[in-house]
Tab-separated table of C-alpha atoms in Angstrom:
chain	number	residue	atom	x	y	z
A	1	MET	CA	0.046	0.009	0.025
A	2	ASN	CA	2.906	2.355	0.597
A	3	LEU	CA	3.643	2.262	-3.021
A	4	LEU	CA	0.136	3.419	-3.902
A	5	TYR	CA	0.322	6.124	-1.227
A	6	GLU	CA	3.667	7.402	-2.626
A	7	GLY	CA	2.321	7.313	-6.151
A	8	ILE	CA	-0.735	9.501	-5.146
A	9	ARG	CA	1.550	11.836	-3.265
A	10	ARG	CA	3.864	12.291	-6.234
A	11	LEU	CA	0.925	12.792	-8.591
A	12	MET	CA	-0.537	15.388	-6.145
A	13	GLU	CA	2.661	17.320	-6.136
A	14	LEU	CA	2.885	17.172	-9.923
A	15	LEU	CA	-0.563	18.533	-10.294
A	16	TYR	CA	0.105	21.294	-7.630
A	17	GLY	CA	3.217	22.322	-9.604
A	18	ILE	CA	0.865	22.790	-12.664
A	19	CYS	CA	-2.030	24.637	-10.957
A	20	GLY	CA	-0.511	26.044	-7.972
A	21	ASP	CA	-3.498	25.034	-5.762
A	22	TYR	CA	-3.850	21.927	-3.625
A	23	GLY	CA	-7.681	22.192	-3.760
A	24	VAL	CA	-7.662	22.183	-7.556
A	25	ALA	CA	-5.025	19.342	-7.571
A	26	ILE	CA	-7.346	17.322	-5.349
A	27	VAL	CA	-10.283	17.870	-7.700
A	28	TRP	CA	-8.075	16.836	-10.754
A	29	ILE	CA	-6.775	13.684	-9.114
A	30	THR	CA	-10.180	12.705	-7.931
A	31	VAL	CA	-11.641	13.006	-11.424
A	32	MET	CA	-8.693	11.209	-13.016
A	33	ILE	CA	-9.152	8.322	-10.549
A	34	ARG	CA	-12.945	8.059	-10.884
A	35	LEU	CA	-12.559	8.052	-14.678
A	36	CYS	CA	-10.088	5.150	-14.484
A	37	MET	CA	-12.476	3.308	-12.175
A	38	ALA	CA	-15.547	4.055	-14.471
A	39	PRO	CA	-15.409	0.600	-16.252
A	40	LEU	CA	-15.277	-1.164	-12.902
A	41	ASN	CA	-18.206	0.872	-11.567
A	42	GLN	CA	-20.150	0.101	-14.758
A	43	LYS	CA	-19.624	-3.557	-14.340
A	44	GLN	CA	-20.680	-3.300	-10.680
A	45	HIS	CA	-23.893	-1.401	-11.661
A	46	GLN	CA	-24.813	-4.064	-14.253
A	47	LEU	CA	-24.379	-6.702	-11.544
A	48	LEU	CA	-26.556	-4.841	-9.143
A	49	LYS	CA	-29.253	-4.523	-11.841
A	50	LYS	CA	-28.986	-8.317	-12.453
A	51	GLN	CA	-29.293	-8.849	-8.719
A	52	GLN	CA	-32.498	-6.711	-8.597
A	53	LYS	CA	-33.952	-8.802	-11.338
A	54	LEU	CA	-33.062	-12.084	-9.471
A	55	SER	CA	-34.717	-10.766	-6.317
A	56	SER	CA	-37.858	-9.966	-8.271
A	57	GLU	CA	-37.981	-13.546	-9.766
A	58	ALA	CA	-37.359	-14.985	-6.431
A	59	GLU	CA	-40.360	-13.196	-4.963
A	60	LYS	CA	-42.533	-14.533	-7.820
A	61	ILE	CA	-41.405	-18.069	-7.137
A	62	LYS	CA	-42.017	-17.719	-3.359
A	63	LYS	CA	-45.573	-16.395	-4.072
A	64	LYS	CA	-46.427	-18.920	-6.751
A	65	HIS	CA	-45.282	-21.983	-4.529
A	66	ARG	CA	-45.972	-20.479	-1.118
A	67	ASN	CA	-47.416	-23.704	0.130
A	68	ASN	CA	-44.627	-25.919	-1.050
A	69	LYS	CA	-41.300	-25.196	0.557
A	70	GLU	CA	-39.450	-27.961	-1.216
A	71	LYS	CA	-40.586	-26.596	-4.616
A	72	ILE	CA	-39.469	-23.049	-3.693
A	73	ASN	CA	-36.015	-24.220	-2.730
A	74	ALA	CA	-35.737	-26.235	-5.811
A	75	GLU	CA	-36.868	-23.354	-8.147
A	76	LEU	CA	-34.710	-20.811	-6.296
A	77	GLU	CA	-31.534	-23.093	-6.649
A	78	LYS	CA	-32.346	-23.519	-10.384
A	79	LEU	CA	-32.691	-19.706	-10.732
A	80	TYR	CA	-29.411	-18.886	-9.035
A	81	ARG	CA	-27.480	-21.566	-10.829
A	82	ALA	CA	-28.753	-20.213	-14.183
A	83	GLU	CA	-28.447	-16.400	-13.516
A	84	GLY	CA	-26.556	-16.107	-10.272
A	85	THR	CA	-23.737	-13.450	-10.050
A	86	GLY	CA	-21.975	-15.274	-7.167
A	87	SER	CA	-19.728	-12.864	-5.089
A	88	MET	CA	-18.532	-10.898	-8.101
A	89	GLY	CA	-20.367	-7.766	-6.993
A	90	CYS	CA	-18.821	-7.850	-3.514
A	91	LEU	CA	-15.422	-8.501	-5.087
A	92	LEU	CA	-15.659	-5.426	-7.327
A	93	SER	CA	-16.690	-3.313	-4.386
A	94	LEU	CA	-13.721	-4.545	-2.381
A	95	LEU	CA	-11.281	-3.738	-5.153
A	96	GLN	CA	-12.203	-0.124	-4.957
A	97	PHE	CA	-11.179	0.219	-1.332
A	98	PRO	CA	-7.435	0.074	-1.796
A	99	ILE	CA	-7.649	2.901	-4.462
A	100	MET	CA	-9.759	5.072	-2.296
A	101	LEU	CA	-7.539	4.445	0.816
A	102	ALA	CA	-4.481	5.326	-1.300
A	103	LEU	CA	-6.013	8.523	-2.456
A	104	TYR	CA	-7.003	9.449	1.246
A	105	HIS	CA	-3.404	8.821	2.531
A	106	GLY	CA	-1.901	10.286	-0.607
A	107	ILE	CA	-3.691	13.589	0.025
A	108	ARG	CA	-2.715	13.651	3.642
A	109	ARG	CA	0.999	13.126	2.736
A	110	ALA	CA	1.122	15.651	-0.038
A	111	VAL	CA	-0.578	18.558	1.831
A	112	VAL	CA	1.876	18.891	4.666
A	113	VAL	CA	1.493	22.704	5.267
A	114	ASP	CA	-1.434	24.802	6.360
A	115	VAL	CA	-2.619	26.145	2.956
A	116	GLY	CA	-6.108	26.935	1.797
A	117	THR	CA	-7.734	26.838	-1.697
A	118	VAL	CA	-9.620	29.187	-3.928
A	119	LEU	CA	-12.312	26.522	-4.130
A	120	LEU	CA	-13.039	26.877	-0.314
A	121	PRO	CA	-12.211	30.524	0.396
A	122	TRP	CA	-13.836	30.344	3.977
A	123	VAL	CA	-11.533	27.335	5.025
A	124	PRO	CA	-8.025	28.668	6.097
A	125	SER	CA	-6.305	25.241	5.808
A	126	LEU	CA	-7.045	22.090	3.835
A	127	LEU	CA	-5.701	20.239	6.956
A	128	MET	CA	-8.312	21.647	9.223
A	129	ARG	CA	-11.909	20.866	9.758
A	130	ASP	CA	-14.478	23.326	8.453
A	131	SER	CA	-15.614	25.130	11.601
A	132	THR	CA	-18.469	26.703	9.846
A	133	PHE	CA	-19.902	23.190	8.782
A	134	ILE	CA	-20.611	24.503	5.330
A	135	LEU	CA	-18.432	21.979	3.691
A	136	PRO	CA	-19.671	18.991	5.743
A	137	ILE	CA	-23.251	19.950	4.910
A	138	ILE	CA	-22.520	20.127	1.214
A	139	THR	CA	-20.604	16.871	1.378
A	140	VAL	CA	-23.377	14.958	3.095
A	141	ILE	CA	-26.052	16.248	0.657
A	142	ILE	CA	-23.989	15.143	-2.287
A	143	GLN	CA	-23.076	11.806	-0.677
A	144	MET	CA	-26.774	11.153	0.006
A	145	LEU	CA	-27.868	12.010	-3.628
A	146	PRO	CA	-27.668	8.441	-4.973
A	147	GLN	CA	-29.955	7.215	-2.081
A	148	LEU	CA	-32.465	10.123	-2.529
A	149	MET	CA	-32.701	10.247	-6.346
A	150	PRO	CA	-34.942	7.082	-6.627
A	151	TYR	CA	-37.588	8.879	-4.585
A	152	VAL	CA	-37.498	12.104	-6.684
A	153	GLY	CA	-39.717	13.004	-9.865
A	154	PHE	CA	-37.740	12.540	-12.957
A	155	PHE	CA	-35.388	9.959	-11.554
A	156	LYS	CA	-38.204	7.588	-10.651
A	157	SER	CA	-38.461	6.676	-14.421
A	158	LEU	CA	-34.863	5.372	-14.285
A	159	ASN	CA	-35.752	2.541	-11.961
A	160	LEU	CA	-32.809	3.299	-9.798
A	161	GLN	CA	-32.243	0.828	-6.906
A	162	LYS	CA	-34.023	2.009	-3.779
A	163	MET	CA	-32.788	2.023	-0.227
A	164	SER	CA	-35.317	1.713	2.614
A	165	ILE	CA	-36.097	5.045	4.543
A	166	PRO	CA	-34.562	3.649	7.901
A	167	MET	CA	-31.413	2.770	5.988
A	168	ILE	CA	-31.227	6.274	4.471
A	169	PHE	CA	-31.535	7.765	7.819
A	170	ILE	CA	-28.938	5.675	9.320
A	171	MET	CA	-26.605	6.517	6.382
A	172	LEU	CA	-27.361	10.133	6.804
A	173	LEU	CA	-26.334	9.993	10.468
A	174	MET	CA	-23.079	8.090	9.661
A	175	ASN	CA	-22.140	10.399	6.809
A	176	SER	CA	-22.778	13.440	8.921
A	177	TRP	CA	-20.580	12.238	11.675
A	178	PHE	CA	-17.842	11.171	9.229
A	179	ALA	CA	-17.962	14.484	7.343
A	180	CYS	CA	-17.551	16.513	10.615
A	181	MET	CA	-14.306	14.482	11.478
A	182	LEU	CA	-12.517	14.974	8.304
A	183	PRO	CA	-10.077	17.700	7.310
A	184	ALA	CA	-11.187	20.040	4.441
A	185	GLY	CA	-8.895	18.429	1.846
A	186	ILE	CA	-10.298	14.938	2.406
A	187	GLU	CA	-13.798	16.308	2.492
A	188	LEU	CA	-13.267	18.042	-0.970
A	189	TYR	CA	-12.279	14.615	-2.372
A	190	TYR	CA	-15.305	12.946	-0.994
A	191	MET	CA	-17.557	15.747	-2.298
A	192	ILE	CA	-16.207	15.466	-5.819
A	193	SER	CA	-16.255	11.645	-5.594
A	194	GLY	CA	-19.862	11.795	-4.478
A	195	LEU	CA	-20.815	13.936	-7.487
A	196	PHE	CA	-19.250	11.368	-9.794
A	197	VAL	CA	-21.147	8.513	-8.175
A	198	SER	CA	-24.495	10.304	-8.631
A	199	VAL	CA	-23.767	11.210	-12.333
A	200	GLU	CA	-22.625	7.630	-12.989
A	201	GLN	CA	-25.772	6.313	-11.486
A	202	VAL	CA	-27.963	8.343	-13.783
A	203	VAL	CA	-25.920	7.602	-16.953
A	204	TYR	CA	-25.800	3.859	-16.341
A	205	SER	CA	-29.518	3.817	-15.631
A	206	ARG	CA	-30.351	5.856	-18.711
A	207	LEU	CA	-28.254	3.450	-20.779
A	208	ALA	CA	-30.138	0.545	-19.282
A	209	VAL	CA	-33.560	1.881	-20.090
A	210	SER	CA	-32.677	3.133	-23.622
């Protein structure tokens, strides 16, 4: 992992040398990494849609044979054997963690002095938490967009995967606590990354229904 951390740090310093602003450099490197991960995210989205379809088929089987447990088990086994995705979805999710962790530590290693950014003029240092809570609030709203979009107007037609209201509330609390603990530089990364996730979700869903 140290090799990844060092690679991110060097890239961060290279971008800083070009633009002269660590905040802008964080945005650039976040966009670059998200673009590199786009094919992986698309594959994961396809697997999630397939799992949604399997869940729907499984519910139909349970209703059709609700009085015959053995028949339900047999039909479900046949369904999962023919269409099952196995653990590939979990594997794809896990593959993203080392990259995200490397970016997190790479940013912390690169930004070693108290310096602000033109992107966040009210924050004196990217190494400090935003005492005004403006950035945490914006970050939490953006991070929650993928969970909220399926319940909003236009996005309902895209058949986005829904999360239950209690789970959305739990995620809101967790994201709020997490956002308040992070220095501004890392929050900037999470904010841009969250925007990418939301855009990707809409694009992949539009492609699926077109």
